PDB file of C-alpha atoms in Angstrom:
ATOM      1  CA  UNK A   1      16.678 -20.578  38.265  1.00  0.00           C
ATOM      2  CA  UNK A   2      17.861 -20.477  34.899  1.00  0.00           C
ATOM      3  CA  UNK A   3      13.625 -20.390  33.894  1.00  0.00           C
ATOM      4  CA  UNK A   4      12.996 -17.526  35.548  1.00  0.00           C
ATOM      5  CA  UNK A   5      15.918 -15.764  34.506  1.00  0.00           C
ATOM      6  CA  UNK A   6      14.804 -16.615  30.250  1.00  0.00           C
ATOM      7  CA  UNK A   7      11.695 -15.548  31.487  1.00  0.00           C
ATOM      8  CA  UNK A   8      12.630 -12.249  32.553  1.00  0.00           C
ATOM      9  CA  UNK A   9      13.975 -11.264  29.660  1.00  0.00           C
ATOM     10  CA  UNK A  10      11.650 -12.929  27.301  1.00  0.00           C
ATOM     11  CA  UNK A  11       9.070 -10.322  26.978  1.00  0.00           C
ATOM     12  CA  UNK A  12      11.241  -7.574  26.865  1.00  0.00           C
ATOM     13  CA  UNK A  13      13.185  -8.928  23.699  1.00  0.00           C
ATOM     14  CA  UNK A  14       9.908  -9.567  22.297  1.00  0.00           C
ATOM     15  CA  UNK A  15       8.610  -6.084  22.964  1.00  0.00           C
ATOM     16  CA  UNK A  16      11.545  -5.161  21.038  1.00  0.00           C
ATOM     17  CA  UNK A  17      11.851  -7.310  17.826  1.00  0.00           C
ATOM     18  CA  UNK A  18       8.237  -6.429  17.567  1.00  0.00           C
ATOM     19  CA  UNK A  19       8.806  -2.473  17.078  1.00  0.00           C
ATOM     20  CA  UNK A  20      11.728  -2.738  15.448  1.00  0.00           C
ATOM     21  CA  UNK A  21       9.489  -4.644  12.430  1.00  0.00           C
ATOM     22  CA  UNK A  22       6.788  -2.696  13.016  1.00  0.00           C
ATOM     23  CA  UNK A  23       9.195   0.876  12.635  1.00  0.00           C
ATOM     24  CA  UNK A  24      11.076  -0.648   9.145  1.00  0.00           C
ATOM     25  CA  UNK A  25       7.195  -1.472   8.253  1.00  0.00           C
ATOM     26  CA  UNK A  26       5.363   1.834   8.304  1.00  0.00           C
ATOM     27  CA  UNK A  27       8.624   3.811   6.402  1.00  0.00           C
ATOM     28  CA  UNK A  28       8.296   5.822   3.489  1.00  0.00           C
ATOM     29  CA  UNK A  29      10.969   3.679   1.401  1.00  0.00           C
ATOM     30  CA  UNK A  30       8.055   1.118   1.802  1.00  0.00           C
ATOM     31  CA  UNK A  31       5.649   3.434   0.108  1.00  0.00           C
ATOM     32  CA  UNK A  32       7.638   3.342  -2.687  1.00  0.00           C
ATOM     33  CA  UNK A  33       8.486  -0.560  -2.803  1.00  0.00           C
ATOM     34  CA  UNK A  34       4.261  -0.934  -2.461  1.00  0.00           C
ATOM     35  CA  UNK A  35       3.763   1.199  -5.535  1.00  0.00           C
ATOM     36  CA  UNK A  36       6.493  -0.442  -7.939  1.00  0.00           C
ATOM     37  CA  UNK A  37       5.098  -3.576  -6.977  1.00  0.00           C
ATOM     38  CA  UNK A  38       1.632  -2.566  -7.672  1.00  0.00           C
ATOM     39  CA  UNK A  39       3.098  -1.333 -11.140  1.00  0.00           C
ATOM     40  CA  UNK A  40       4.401  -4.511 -12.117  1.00  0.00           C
ATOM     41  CA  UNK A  41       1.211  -6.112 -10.924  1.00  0.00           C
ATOM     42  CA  UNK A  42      -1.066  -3.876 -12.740  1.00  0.00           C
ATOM     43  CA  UNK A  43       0.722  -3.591 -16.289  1.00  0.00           C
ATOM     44  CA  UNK A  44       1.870  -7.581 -16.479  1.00  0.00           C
ATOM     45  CA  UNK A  45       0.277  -8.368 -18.652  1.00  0.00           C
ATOM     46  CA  UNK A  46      -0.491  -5.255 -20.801  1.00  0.00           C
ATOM     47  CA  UNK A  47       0.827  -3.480 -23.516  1.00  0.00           C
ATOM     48  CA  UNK A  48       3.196  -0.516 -23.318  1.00  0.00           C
ATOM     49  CA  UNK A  49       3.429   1.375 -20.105  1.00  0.00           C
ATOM     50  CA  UNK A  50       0.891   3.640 -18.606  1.00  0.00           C
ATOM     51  CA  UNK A  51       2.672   4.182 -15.678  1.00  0.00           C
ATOM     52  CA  UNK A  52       5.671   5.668 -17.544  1.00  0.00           C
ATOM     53  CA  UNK A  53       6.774   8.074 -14.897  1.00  0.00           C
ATOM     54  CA  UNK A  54       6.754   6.048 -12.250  1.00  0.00           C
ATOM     55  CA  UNK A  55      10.637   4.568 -11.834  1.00  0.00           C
ATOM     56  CA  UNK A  56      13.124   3.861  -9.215  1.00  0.00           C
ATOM     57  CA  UNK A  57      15.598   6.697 -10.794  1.00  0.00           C
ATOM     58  CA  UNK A  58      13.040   9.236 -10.161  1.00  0.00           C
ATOM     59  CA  UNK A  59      12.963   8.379  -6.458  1.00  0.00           C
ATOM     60  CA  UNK A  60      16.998   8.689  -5.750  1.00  0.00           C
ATOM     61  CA  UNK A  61      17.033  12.214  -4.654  1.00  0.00           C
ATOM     62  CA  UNK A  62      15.057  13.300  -1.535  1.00  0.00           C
ATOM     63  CA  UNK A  63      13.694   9.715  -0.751  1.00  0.00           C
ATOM     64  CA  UNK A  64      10.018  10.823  -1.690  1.00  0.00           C
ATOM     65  CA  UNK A  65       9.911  11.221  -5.613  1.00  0.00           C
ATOM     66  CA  UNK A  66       7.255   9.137  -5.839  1.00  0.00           C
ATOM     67  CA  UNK A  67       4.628  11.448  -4.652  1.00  0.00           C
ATOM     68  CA  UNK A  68       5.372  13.265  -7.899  1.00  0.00           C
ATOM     69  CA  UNK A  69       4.379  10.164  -9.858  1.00  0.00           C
ATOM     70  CA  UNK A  70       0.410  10.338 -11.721  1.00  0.00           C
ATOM     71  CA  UNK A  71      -2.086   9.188  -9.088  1.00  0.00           C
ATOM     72  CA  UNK A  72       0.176   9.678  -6.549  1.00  0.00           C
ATOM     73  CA  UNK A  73      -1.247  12.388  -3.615  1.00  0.00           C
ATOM     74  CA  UNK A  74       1.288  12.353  -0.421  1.00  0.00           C
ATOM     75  CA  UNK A  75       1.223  14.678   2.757  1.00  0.00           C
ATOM     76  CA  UNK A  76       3.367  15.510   4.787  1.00  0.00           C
ATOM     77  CA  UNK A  77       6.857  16.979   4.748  1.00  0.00           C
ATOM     78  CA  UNK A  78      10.666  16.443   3.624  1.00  0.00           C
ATOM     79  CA  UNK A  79      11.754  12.629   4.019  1.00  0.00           C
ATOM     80  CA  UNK A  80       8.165  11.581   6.093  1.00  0.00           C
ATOM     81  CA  UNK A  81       6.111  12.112   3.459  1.00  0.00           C
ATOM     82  CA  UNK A  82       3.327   8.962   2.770  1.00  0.00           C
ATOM     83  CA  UNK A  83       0.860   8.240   0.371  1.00  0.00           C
ATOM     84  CA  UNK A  84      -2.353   8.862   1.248  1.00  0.00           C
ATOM     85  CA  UNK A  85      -4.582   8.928  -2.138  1.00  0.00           C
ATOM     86  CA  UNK A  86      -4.130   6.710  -5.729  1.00  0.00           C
ATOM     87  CA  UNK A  87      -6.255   7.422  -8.258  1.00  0.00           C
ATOM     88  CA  UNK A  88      -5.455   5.795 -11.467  1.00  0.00           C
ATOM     89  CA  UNK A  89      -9.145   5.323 -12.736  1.00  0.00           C
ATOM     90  CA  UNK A  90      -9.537   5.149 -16.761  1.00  0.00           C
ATOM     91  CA  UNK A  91      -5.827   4.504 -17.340  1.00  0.00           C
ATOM     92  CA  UNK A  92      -6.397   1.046 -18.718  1.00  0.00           C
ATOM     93  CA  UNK A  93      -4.333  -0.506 -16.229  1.00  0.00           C
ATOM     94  CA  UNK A  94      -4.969  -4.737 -17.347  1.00  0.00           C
ATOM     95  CA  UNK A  95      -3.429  -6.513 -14.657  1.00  0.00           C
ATOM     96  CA  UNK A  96      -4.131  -7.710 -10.855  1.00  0.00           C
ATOM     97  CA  UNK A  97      -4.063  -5.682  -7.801  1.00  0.00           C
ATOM     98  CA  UNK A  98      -0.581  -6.378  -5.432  1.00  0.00           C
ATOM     99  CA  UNK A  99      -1.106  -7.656  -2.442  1.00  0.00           C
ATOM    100  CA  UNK A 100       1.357  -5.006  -1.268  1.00  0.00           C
ATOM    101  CA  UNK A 101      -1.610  -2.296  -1.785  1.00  0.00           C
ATOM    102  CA  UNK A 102      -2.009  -3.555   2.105  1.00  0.00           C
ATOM    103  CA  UNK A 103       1.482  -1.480   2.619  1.00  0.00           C
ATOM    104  CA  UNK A 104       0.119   1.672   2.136  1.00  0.00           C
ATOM    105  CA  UNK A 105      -0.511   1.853   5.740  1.00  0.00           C
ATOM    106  CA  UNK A 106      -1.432   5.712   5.180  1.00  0.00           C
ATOM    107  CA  UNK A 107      -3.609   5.624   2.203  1.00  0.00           C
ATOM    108  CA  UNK A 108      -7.298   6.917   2.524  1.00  0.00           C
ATOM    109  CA  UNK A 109      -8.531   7.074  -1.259  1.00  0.00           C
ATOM    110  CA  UNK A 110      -7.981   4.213  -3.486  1.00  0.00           C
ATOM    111  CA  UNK A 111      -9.660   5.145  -6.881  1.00  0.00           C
ATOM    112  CA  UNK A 112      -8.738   2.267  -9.714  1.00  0.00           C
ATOM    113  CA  UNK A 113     -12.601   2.823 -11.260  1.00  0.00           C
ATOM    114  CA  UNK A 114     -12.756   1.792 -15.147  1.00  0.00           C
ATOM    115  CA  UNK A 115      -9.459  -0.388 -15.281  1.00  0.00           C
ATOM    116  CA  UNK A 116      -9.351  -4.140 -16.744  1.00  0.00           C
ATOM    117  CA  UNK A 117      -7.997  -5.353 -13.579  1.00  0.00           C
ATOM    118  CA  UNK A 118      -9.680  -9.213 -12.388  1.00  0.00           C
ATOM    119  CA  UNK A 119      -8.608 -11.615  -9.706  1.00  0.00           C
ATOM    120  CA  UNK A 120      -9.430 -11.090  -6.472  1.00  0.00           C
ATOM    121  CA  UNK A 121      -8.839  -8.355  -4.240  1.00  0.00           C
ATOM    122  CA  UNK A 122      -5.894  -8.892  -1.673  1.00  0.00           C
ATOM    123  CA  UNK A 123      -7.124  -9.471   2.111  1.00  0.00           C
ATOM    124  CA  UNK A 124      -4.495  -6.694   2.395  1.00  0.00           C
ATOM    125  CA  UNK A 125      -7.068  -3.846   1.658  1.00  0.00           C
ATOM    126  CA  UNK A 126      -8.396  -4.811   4.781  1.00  0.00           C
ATOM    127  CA  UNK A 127      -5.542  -3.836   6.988  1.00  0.00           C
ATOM    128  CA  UNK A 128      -5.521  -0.474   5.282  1.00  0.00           C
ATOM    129  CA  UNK A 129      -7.349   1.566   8.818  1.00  0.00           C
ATOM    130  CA  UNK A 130      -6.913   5.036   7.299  1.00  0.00           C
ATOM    131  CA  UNK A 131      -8.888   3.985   3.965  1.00  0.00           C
ATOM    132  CA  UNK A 132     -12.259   6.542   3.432  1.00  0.00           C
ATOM    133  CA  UNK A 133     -12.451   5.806  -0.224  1.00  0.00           C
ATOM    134  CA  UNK A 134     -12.406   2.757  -2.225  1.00  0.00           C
ATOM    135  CA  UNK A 135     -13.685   3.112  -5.887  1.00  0.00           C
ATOM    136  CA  UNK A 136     -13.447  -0.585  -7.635  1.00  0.00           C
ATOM    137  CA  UNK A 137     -15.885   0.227 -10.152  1.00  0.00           C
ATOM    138  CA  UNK A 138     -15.985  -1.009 -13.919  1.00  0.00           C
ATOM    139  CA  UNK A 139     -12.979  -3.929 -13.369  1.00  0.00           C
ATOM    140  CA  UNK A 140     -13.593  -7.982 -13.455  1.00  0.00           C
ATOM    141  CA  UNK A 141     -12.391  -8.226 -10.205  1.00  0.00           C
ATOM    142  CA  UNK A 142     -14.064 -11.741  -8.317  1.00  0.00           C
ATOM    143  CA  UNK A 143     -14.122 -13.250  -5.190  1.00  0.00           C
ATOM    144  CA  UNK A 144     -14.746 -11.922  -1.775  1.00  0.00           C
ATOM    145  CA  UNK A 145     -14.341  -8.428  -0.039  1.00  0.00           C
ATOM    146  CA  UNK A 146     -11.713  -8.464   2.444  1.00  0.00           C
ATOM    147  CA  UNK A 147     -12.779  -8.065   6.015  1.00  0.00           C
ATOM    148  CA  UNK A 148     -12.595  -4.783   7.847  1.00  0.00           C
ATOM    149  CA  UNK A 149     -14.106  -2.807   5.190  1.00  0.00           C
ATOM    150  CA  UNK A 150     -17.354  -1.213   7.338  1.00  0.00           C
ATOM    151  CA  UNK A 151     -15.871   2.503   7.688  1.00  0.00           C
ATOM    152  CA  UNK A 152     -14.750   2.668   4.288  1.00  0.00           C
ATOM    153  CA  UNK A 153     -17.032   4.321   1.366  1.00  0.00           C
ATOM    154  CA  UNK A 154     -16.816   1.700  -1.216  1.00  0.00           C
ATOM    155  CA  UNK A 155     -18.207   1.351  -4.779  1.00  0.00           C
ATOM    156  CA  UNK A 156     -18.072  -2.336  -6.298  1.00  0.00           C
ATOM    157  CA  UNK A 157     -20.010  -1.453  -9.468  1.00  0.00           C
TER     158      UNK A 157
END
């Protein structure tokens, strides 16, 4: 008795932790966290700060700043407002590429051409299902391309 009554209300709990994650996943205050951690990624181990303008403070007012910041490209409107293009190419950005790039659940262009970025790109770029455009060009990146990459327009050069 006691089985089928846990199993009753198993799947229904589960249906619900799951979109509960998967809501505080795809929110625009994650946008945000996925680009500052990109910027600490991609100036660690550089020199000054090419990413200057992009700071927490400029975010505090309407909860999308960021798509104000250079390379930034958002659509949408008020508070839902995503990220859907970054293109920092020739802005000597030395560092890696975050993991939380994979975040960017709306992103279709990804242009970091002529960068000194290396290591290897994160398996996240793979989950990105909106991406069109991925420009990788003229960085030391290494390793293997993330799987899921076959409707995406990519240049490795």
């Amino acid at each position: 008795m006691a089985v089928r009554w846990a199993g009753r209300w198993l799947l229904p709990l589960l249906l619900l932790l799951l979109s509960s994650s998967l809501s505080l996943s795809a929110t625009p205050a994650n946008d945000e966290a996925a680009l500052l951690a990109f910027k600490t990624a991609a100036i660690r181990c550089g020199v000054g700060d090419p990413l200057a303008s992009w700071n927490t403070s400029a975010a505090a007012g309407d909860g999308a700043s960021y798509c104000s910041w250079e390379g930034v490209r958002c659509e949408g409107s008020g508070r839902h407002r995503r990220v859907v293009a970054l293109s920092l190419y020739s802005y000597g950005l030395p560092g890696t590429l975050s993991p939380a790039i994979g975040n960017l659940t709306f992103l279709q262009v990804l242009n970091l051409s002529s960068n000194w970025f290396h290591g290897t790109i994160p398996a996240g770029v793979g989950r990105l299902v909106r991406l069109k455009t991925l420009d990788l060009s003229y960085n030391a990146f290494s390793g293997t391309l993330p799987a899921n990459l076959s409707s995406v327009s990519a240049c490795f050069c």
